[in-house]
N, CA, C and O atoms as CSV, one atom per row, in Angstrom:
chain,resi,resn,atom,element,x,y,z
A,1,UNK,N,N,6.186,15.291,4.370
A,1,UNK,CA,C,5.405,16.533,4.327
A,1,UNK,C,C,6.328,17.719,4.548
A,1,UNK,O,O,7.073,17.784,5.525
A,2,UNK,N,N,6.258,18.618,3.647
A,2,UNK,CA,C,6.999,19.621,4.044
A,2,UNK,C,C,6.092,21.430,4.294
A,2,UNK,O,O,5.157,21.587,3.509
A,3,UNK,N,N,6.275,22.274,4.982
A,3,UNK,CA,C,5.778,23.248,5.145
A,3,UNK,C,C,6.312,24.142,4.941
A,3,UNK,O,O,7.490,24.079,5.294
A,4,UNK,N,N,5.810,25.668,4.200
A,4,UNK,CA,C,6.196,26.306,4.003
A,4,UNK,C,C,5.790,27.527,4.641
A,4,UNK,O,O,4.569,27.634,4.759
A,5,UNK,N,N,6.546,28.566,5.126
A,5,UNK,CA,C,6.229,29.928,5.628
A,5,UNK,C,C,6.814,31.145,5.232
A,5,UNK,O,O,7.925,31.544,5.582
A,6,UNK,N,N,5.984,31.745,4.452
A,6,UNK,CA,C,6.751,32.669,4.010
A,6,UNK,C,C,6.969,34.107,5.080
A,6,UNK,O,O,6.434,34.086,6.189
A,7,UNK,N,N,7.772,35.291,4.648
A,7,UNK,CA,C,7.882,36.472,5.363
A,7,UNK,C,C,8.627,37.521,4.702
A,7,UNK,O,O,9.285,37.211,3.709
A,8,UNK,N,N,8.623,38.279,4.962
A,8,UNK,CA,C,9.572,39.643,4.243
A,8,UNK,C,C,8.472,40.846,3.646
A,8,UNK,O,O,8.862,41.977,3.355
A,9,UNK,N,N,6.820,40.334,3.497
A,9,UNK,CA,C,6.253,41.618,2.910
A,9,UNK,C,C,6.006,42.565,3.822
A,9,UNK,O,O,6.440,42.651,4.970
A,10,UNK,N,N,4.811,43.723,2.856
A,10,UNK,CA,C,5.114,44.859,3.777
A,10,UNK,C,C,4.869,45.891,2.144
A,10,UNK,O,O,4.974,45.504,0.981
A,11,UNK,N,N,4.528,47.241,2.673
A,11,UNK,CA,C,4.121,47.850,2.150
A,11,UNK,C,C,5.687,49.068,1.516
A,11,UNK,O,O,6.636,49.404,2.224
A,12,UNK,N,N,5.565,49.280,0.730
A,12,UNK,CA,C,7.821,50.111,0.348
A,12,UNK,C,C,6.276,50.978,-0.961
A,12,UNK,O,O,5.149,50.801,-1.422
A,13,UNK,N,N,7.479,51.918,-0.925
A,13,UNK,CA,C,7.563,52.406,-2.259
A,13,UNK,C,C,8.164,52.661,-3.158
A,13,UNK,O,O,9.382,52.498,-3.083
A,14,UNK,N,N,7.671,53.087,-4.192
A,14,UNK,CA,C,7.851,52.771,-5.524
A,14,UNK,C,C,9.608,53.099,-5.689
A,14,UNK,O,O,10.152,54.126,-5.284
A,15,UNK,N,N,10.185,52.140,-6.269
A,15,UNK,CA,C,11.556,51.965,-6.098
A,15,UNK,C,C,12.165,51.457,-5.419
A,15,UNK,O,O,13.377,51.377,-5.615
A,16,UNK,N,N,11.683,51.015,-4.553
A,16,UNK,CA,C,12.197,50.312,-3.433
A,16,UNK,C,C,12.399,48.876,-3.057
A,16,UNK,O,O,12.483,48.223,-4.098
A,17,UNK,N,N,12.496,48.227,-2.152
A,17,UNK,CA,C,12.876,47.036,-2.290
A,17,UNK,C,C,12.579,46.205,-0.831
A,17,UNK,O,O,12.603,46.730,0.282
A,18,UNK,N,N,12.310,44.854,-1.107
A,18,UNK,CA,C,11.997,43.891,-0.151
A,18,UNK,C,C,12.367,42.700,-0.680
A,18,UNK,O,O,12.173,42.420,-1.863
A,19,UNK,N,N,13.161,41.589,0.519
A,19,UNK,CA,C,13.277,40.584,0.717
A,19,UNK,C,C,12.398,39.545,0.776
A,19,UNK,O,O,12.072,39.451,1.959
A,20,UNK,N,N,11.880,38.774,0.174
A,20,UNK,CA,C,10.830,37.411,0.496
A,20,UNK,C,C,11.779,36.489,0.946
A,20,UNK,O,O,12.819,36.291,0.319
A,21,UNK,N,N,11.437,35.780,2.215
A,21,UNK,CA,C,11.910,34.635,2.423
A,21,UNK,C,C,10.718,33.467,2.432
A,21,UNK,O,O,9.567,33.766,2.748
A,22,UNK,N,N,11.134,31.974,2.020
A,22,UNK,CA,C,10.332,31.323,2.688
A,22,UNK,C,C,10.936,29.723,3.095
A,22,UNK,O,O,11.361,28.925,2.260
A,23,UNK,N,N,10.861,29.486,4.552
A,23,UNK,CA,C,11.284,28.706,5.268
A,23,UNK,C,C,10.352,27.726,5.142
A,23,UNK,O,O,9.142,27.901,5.279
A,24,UNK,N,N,11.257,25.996,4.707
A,24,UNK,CA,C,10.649,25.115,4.843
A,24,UNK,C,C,10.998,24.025,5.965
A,24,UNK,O,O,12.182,23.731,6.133
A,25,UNK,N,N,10.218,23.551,6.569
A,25,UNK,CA,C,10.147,22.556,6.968
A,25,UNK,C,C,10.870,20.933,6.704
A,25,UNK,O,O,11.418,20.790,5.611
A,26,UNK,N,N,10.877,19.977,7.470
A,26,UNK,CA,C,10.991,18.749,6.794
A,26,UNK,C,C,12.521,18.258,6.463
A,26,UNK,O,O,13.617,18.680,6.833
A,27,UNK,N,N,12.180,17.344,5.735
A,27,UNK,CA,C,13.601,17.283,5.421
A,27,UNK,C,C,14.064,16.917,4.182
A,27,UNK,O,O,13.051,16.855,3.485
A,28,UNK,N,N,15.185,16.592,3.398
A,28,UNK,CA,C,15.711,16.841,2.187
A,28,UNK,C,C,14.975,17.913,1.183
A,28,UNK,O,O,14.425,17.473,0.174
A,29,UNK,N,N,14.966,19.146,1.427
A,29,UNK,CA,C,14.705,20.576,1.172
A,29,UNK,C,C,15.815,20.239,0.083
A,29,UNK,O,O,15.110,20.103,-0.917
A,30,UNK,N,N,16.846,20.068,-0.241
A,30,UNK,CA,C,17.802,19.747,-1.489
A,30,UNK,C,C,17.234,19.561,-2.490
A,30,UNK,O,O,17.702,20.204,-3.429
A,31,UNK,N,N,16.501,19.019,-2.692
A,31,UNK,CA,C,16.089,17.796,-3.756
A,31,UNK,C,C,15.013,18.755,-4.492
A,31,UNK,O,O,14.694,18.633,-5.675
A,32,UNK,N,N,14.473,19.788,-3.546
A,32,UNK,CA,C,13.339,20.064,-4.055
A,32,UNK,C,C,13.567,21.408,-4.993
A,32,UNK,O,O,14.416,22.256,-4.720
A,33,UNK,N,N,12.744,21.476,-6.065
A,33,UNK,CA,C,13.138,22.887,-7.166
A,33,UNK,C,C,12.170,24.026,-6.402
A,33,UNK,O,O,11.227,23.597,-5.736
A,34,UNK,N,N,12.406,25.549,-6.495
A,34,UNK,CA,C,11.680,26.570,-5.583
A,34,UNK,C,C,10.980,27.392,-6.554
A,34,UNK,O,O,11.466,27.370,-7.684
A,35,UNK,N,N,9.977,28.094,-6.379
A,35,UNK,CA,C,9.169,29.296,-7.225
A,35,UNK,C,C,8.453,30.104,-5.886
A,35,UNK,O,O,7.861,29.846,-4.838
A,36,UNK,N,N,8.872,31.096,-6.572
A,36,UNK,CA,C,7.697,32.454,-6.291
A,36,UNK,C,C,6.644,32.850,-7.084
A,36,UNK,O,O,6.845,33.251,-8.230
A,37,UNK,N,N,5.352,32.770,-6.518
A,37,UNK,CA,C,4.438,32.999,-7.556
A,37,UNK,C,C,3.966,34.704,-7.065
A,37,UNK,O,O,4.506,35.437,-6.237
A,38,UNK,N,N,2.969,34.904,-7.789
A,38,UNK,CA,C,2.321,36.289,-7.079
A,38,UNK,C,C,1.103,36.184,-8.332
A,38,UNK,O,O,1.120,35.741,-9.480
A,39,UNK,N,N,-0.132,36.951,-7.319
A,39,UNK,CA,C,-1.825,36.716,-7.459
A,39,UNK,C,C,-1.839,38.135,-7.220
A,39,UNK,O,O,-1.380,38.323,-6.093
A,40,UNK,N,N,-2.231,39.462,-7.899
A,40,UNK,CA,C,-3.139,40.394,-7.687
A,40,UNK,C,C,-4.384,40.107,-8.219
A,40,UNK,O,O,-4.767,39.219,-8.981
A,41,UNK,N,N,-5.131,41.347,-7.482
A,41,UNK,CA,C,-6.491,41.260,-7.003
A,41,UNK,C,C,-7.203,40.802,-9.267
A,41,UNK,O,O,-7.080,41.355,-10.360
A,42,UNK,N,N,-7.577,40.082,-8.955
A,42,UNK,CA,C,-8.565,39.956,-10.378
A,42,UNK,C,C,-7.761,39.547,-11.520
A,42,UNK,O,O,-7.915,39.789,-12.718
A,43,UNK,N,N,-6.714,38.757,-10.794
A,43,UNK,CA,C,-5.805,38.391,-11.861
A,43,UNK,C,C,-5.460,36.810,-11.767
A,43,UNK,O,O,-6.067,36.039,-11.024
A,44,UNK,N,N,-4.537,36.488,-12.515
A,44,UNK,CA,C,-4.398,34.724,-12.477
A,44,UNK,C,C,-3.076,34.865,-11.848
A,44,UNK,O,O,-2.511,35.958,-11.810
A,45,UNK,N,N,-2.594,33.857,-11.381
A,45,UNK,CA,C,-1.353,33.582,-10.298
A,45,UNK,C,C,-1.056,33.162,-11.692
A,45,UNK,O,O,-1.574,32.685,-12.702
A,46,UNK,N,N,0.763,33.877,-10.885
A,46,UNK,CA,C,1.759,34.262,-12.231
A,46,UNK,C,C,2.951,33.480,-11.678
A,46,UNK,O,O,3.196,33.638,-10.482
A,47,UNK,N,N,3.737,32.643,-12.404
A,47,UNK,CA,C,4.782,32.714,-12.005
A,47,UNK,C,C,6.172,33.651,-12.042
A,47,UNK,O,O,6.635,33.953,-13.141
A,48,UNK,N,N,6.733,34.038,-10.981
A,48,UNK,CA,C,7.956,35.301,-11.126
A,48,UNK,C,C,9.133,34.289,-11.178
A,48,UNK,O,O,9.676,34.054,-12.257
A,49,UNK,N,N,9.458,33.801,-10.251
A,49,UNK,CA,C,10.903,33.405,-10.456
A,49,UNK,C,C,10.668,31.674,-10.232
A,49,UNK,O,O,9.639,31.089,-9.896
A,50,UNK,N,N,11.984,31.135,-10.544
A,50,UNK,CA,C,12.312,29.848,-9.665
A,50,UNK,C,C,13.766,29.814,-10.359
A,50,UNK,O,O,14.450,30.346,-11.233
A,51,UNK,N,N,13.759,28.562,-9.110
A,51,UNK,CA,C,15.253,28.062,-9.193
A,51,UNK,C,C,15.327,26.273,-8.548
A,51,UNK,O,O,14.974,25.541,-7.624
A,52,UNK,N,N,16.066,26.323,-9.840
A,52,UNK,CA,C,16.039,24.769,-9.618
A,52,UNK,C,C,17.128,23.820,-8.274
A,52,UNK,O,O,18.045,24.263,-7.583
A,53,UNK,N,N,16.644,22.691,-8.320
A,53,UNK,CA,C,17.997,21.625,-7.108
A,53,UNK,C,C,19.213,21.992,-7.136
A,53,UNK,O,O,19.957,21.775,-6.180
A,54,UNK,N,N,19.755,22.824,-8.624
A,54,UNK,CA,C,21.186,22.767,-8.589
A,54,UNK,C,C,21.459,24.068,-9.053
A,54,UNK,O,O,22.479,24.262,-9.714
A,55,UNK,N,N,20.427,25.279,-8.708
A,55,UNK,CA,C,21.098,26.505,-8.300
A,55,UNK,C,C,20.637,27.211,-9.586
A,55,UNK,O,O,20.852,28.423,-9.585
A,56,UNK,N,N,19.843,26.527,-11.061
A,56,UNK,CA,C,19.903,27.496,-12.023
A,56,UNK,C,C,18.489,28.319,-11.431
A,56,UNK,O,O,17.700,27.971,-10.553
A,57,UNK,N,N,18.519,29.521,-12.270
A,57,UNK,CA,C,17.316,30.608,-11.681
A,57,UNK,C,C,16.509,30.810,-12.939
A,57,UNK,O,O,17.100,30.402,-13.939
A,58,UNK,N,N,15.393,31.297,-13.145
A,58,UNK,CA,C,14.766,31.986,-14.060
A,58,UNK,C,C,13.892,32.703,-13.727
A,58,UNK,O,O,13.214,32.547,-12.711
A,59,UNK,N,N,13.732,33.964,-14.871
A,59,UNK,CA,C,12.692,35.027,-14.326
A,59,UNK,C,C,11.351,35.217,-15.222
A,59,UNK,O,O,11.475,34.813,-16.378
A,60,UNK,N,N,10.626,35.533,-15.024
A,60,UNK,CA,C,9.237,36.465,-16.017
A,60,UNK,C,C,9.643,37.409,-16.227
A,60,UNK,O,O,10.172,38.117,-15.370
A,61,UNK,N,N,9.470,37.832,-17.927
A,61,UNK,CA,C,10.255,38.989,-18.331
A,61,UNK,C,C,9.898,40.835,-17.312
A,61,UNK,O,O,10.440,41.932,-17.454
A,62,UNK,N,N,8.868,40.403,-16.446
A,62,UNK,CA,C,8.512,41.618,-15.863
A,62,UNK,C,C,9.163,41.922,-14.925
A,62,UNK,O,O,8.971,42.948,-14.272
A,63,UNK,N,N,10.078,41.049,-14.691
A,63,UNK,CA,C,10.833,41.273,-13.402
A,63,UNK,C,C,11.895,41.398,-13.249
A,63,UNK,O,O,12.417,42.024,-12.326
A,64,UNK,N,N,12.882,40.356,-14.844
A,64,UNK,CA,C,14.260,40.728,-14.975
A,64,UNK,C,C,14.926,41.616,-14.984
A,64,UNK,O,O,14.654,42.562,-15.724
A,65,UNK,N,N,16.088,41.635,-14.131
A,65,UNK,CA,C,17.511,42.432,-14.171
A,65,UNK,C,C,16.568,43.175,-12.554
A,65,UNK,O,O,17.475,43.812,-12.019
A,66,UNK,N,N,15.589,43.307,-11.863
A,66,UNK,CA,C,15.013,43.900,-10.856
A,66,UNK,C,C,14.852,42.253,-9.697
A,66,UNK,O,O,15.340,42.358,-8.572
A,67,UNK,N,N,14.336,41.199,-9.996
A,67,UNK,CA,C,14.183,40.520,-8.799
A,67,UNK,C,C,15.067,39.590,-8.881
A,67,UNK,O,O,15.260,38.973,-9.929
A,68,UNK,N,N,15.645,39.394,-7.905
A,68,UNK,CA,C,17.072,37.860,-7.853
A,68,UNK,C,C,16.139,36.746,-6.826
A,68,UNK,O,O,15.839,37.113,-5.689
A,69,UNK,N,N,15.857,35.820,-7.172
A,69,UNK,CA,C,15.745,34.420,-6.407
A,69,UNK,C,C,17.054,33.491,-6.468
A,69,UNK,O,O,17.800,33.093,-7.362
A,70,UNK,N,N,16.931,33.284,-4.543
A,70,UNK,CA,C,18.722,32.223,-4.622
A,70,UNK,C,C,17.494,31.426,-3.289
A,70,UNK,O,O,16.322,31.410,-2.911
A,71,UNK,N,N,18.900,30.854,-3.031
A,71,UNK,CA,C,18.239,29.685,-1.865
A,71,UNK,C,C,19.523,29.333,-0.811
A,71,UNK,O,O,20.704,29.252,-1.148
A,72,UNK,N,N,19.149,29.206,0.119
A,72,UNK,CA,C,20.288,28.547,1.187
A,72,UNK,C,C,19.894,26.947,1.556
A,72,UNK,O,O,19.237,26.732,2.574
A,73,UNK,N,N,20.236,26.056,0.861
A,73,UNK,CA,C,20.314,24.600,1.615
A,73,UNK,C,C,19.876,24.620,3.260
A,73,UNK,O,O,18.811,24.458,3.855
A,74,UNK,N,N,21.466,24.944,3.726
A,74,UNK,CA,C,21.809,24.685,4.750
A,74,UNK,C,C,20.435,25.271,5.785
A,74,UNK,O,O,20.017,24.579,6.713
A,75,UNK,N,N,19.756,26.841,5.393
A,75,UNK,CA,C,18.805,26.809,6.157
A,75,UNK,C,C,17.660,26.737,5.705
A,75,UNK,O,O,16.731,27.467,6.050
A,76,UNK,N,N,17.594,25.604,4.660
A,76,UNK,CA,C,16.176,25.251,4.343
A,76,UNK,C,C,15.331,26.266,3.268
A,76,UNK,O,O,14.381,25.770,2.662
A,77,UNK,N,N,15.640,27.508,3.068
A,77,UNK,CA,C,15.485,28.865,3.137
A,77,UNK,C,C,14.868,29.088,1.373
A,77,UNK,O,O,15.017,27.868,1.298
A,78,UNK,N,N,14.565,29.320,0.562
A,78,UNK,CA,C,14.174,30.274,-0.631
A,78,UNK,C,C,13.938,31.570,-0.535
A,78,UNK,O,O,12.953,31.886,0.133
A,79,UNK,N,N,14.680,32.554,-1.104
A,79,UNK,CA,C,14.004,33.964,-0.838
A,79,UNK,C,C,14.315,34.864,-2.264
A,79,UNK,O,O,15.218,34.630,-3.067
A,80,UNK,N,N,13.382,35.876,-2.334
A,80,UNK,CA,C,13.404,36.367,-3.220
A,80,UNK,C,C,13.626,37.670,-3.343
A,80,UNK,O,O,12.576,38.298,-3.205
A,81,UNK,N,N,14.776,38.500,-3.593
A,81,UNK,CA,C,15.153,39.850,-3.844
A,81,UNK,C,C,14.635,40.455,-4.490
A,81,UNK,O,O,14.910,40.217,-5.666
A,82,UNK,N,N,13.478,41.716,-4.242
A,82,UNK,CA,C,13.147,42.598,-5.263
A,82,UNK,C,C,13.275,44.026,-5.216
A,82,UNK,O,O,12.505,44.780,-4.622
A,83,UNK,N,N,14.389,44.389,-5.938
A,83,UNK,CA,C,14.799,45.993,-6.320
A,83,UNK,C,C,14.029,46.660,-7.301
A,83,UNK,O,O,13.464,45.975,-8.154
A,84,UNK,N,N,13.890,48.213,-7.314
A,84,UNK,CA,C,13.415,48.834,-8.186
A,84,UNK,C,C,11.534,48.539,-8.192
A,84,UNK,O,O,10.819,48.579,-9.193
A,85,UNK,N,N,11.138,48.283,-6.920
A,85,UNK,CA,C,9.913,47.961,-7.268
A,85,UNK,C,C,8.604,48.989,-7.564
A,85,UNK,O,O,8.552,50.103,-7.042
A,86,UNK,N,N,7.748,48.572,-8.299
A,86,UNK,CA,C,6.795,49.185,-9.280
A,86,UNK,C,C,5.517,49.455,-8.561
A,86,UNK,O,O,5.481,48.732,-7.565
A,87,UNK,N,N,4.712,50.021,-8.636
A,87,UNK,CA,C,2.984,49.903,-8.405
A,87,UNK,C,C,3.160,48.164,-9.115
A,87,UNK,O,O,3.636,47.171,-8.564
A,88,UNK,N,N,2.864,48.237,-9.821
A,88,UNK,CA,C,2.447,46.552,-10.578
A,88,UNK,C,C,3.056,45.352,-9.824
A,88,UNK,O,O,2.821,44.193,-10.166
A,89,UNK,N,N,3.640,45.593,-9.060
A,89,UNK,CA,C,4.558,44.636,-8.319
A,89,UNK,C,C,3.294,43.986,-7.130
A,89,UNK,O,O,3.358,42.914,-6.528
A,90,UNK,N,N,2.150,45.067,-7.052
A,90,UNK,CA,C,1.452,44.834,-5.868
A,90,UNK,C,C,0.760,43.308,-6.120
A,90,UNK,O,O,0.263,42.920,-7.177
A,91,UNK,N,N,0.872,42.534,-4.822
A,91,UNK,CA,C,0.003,41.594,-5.436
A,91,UNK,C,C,0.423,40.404,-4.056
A,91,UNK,O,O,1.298,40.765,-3.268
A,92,UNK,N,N,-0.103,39.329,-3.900
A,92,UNK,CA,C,0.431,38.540,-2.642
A,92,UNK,C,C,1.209,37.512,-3.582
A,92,UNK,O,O,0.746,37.182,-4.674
A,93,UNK,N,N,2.621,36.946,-3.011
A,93,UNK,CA,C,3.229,36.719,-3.443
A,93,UNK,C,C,3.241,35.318,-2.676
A,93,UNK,O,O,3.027,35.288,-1.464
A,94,UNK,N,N,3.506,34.104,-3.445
A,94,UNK,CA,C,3.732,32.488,-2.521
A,94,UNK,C,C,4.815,32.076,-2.721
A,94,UNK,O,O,5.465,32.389,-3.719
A,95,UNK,N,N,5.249,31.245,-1.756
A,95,UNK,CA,C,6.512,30.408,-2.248
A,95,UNK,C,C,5.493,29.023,-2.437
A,95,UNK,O,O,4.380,28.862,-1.937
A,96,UNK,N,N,6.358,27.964,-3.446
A,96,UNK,CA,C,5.828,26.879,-4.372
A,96,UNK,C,C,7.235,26.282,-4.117
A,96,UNK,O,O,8.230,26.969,-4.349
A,97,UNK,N,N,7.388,24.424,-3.425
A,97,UNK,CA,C,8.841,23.772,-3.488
A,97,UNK,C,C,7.791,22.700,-4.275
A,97,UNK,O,O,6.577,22.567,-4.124
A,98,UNK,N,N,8.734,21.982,-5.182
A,98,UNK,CA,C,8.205,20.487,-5.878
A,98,UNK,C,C,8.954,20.177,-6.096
A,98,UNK,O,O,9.955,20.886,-6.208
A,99,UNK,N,N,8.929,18.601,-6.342
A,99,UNK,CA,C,10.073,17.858,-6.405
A,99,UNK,C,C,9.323,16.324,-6.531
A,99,UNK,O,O,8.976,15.594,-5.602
A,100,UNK,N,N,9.163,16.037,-8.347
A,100,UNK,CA,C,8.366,14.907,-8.897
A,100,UNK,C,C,7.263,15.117,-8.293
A,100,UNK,O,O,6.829,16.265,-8.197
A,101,UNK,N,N,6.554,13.966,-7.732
A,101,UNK,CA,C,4.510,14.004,-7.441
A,101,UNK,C,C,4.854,15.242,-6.338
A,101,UNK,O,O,3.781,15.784,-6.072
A,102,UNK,N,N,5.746,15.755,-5.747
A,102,UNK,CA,C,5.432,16.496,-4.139
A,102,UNK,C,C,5.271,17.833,-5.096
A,102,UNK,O,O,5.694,18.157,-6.206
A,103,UNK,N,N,4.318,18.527,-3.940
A,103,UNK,CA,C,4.281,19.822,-4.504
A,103,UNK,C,C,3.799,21.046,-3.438
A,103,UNK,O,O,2.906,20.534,-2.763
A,104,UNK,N,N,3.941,22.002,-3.136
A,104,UNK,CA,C,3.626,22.306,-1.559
A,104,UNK,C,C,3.780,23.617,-1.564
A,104,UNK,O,O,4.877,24.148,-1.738
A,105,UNK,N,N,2.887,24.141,-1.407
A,105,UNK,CA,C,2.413,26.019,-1.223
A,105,UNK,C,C,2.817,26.639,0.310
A,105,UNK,O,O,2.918,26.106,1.415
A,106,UNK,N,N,2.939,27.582,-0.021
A,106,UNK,CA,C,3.546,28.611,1.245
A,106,UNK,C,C,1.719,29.372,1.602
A,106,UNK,O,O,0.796,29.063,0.849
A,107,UNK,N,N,1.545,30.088,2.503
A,107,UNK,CA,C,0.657,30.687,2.331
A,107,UNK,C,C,0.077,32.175,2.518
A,107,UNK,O,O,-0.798,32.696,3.209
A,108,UNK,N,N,1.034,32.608,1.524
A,108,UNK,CA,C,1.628,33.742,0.903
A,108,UNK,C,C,2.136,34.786,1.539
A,108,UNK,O,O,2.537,34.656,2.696
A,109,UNK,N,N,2.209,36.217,0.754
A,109,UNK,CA,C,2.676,37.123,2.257
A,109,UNK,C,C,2.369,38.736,1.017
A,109,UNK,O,O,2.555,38.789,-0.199
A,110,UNK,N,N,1.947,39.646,1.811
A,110,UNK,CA,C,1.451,40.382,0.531
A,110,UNK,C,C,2.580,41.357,0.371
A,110,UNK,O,O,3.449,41.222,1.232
A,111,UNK,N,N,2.751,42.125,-0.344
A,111,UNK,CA,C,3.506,43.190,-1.488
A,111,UNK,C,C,2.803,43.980,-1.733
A,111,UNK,O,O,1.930,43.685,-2.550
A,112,UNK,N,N,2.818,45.681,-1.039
A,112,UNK,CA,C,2.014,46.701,-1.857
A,112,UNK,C,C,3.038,47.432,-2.133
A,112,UNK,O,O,3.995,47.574,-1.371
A,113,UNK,N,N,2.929,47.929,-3.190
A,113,UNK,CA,C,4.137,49.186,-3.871
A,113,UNK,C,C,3.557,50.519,-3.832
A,113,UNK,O,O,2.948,50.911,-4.827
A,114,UNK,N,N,3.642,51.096,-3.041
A,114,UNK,CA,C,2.360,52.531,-3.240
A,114,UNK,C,C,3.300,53.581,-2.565
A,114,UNK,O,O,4.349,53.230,-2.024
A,115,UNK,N,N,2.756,55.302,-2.633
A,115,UNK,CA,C,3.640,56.227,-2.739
A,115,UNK,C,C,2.216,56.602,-1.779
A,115,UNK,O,O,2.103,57.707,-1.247
């Protein structure tokens, strides 16, 4: 079983920037591939980033060249860098680890972008 906790939101404005982290639990955190999702209000949960067991990353075109997702092994850790952020950015954001049948939600942390 592994657990996830996320942290880093918080309300910035427009242009600005925040850290997502989310700390897991458990053990062989290695093995497992990472995503950030994000849910605004009346919308469908989106995927933004992930990054796989062996470090590759990918983004949703709404976010590239503005959010970096990396990961630290050693502290268990996924987090997600977001610069340049938008009004549209608003929305609660999850961390997601899987790895074959496992699959395991954070339980989220919100993001408002407002002036």
């Amino acid at each position: 079983q592994v657990q996830l906790v996320e942290s880093g939101g918080g309300l910035v404005q427009p242009g600005g920037s925040l850290r997502l982290s989310c700390a897991a639990s458990g053990t062989a955190f290695s093995v497992y591939n990472g995503n950030w999702y994000r849910q605004a209000p009346g919308k469908q949960r989106e995927l933004v980033a992930g990054i796989t067991n062996d470090g590759r990353a990918s983004y949703a075109d709404s976010v590239k060249g503005r959010f970096t997702i990396s990961r630290d092994n050693a502290k268990n850790t996924v987090y997600l860098q977001m610069d340049g952020l938008k009004p549209e950015d608003t929305a609660a954001y999850y961390c997601n680890v899987h790895f074959g049948e496992y699959d395991y939600w954070g339980q989220g942390t919100q993001v408002t972008v407002s002036s």
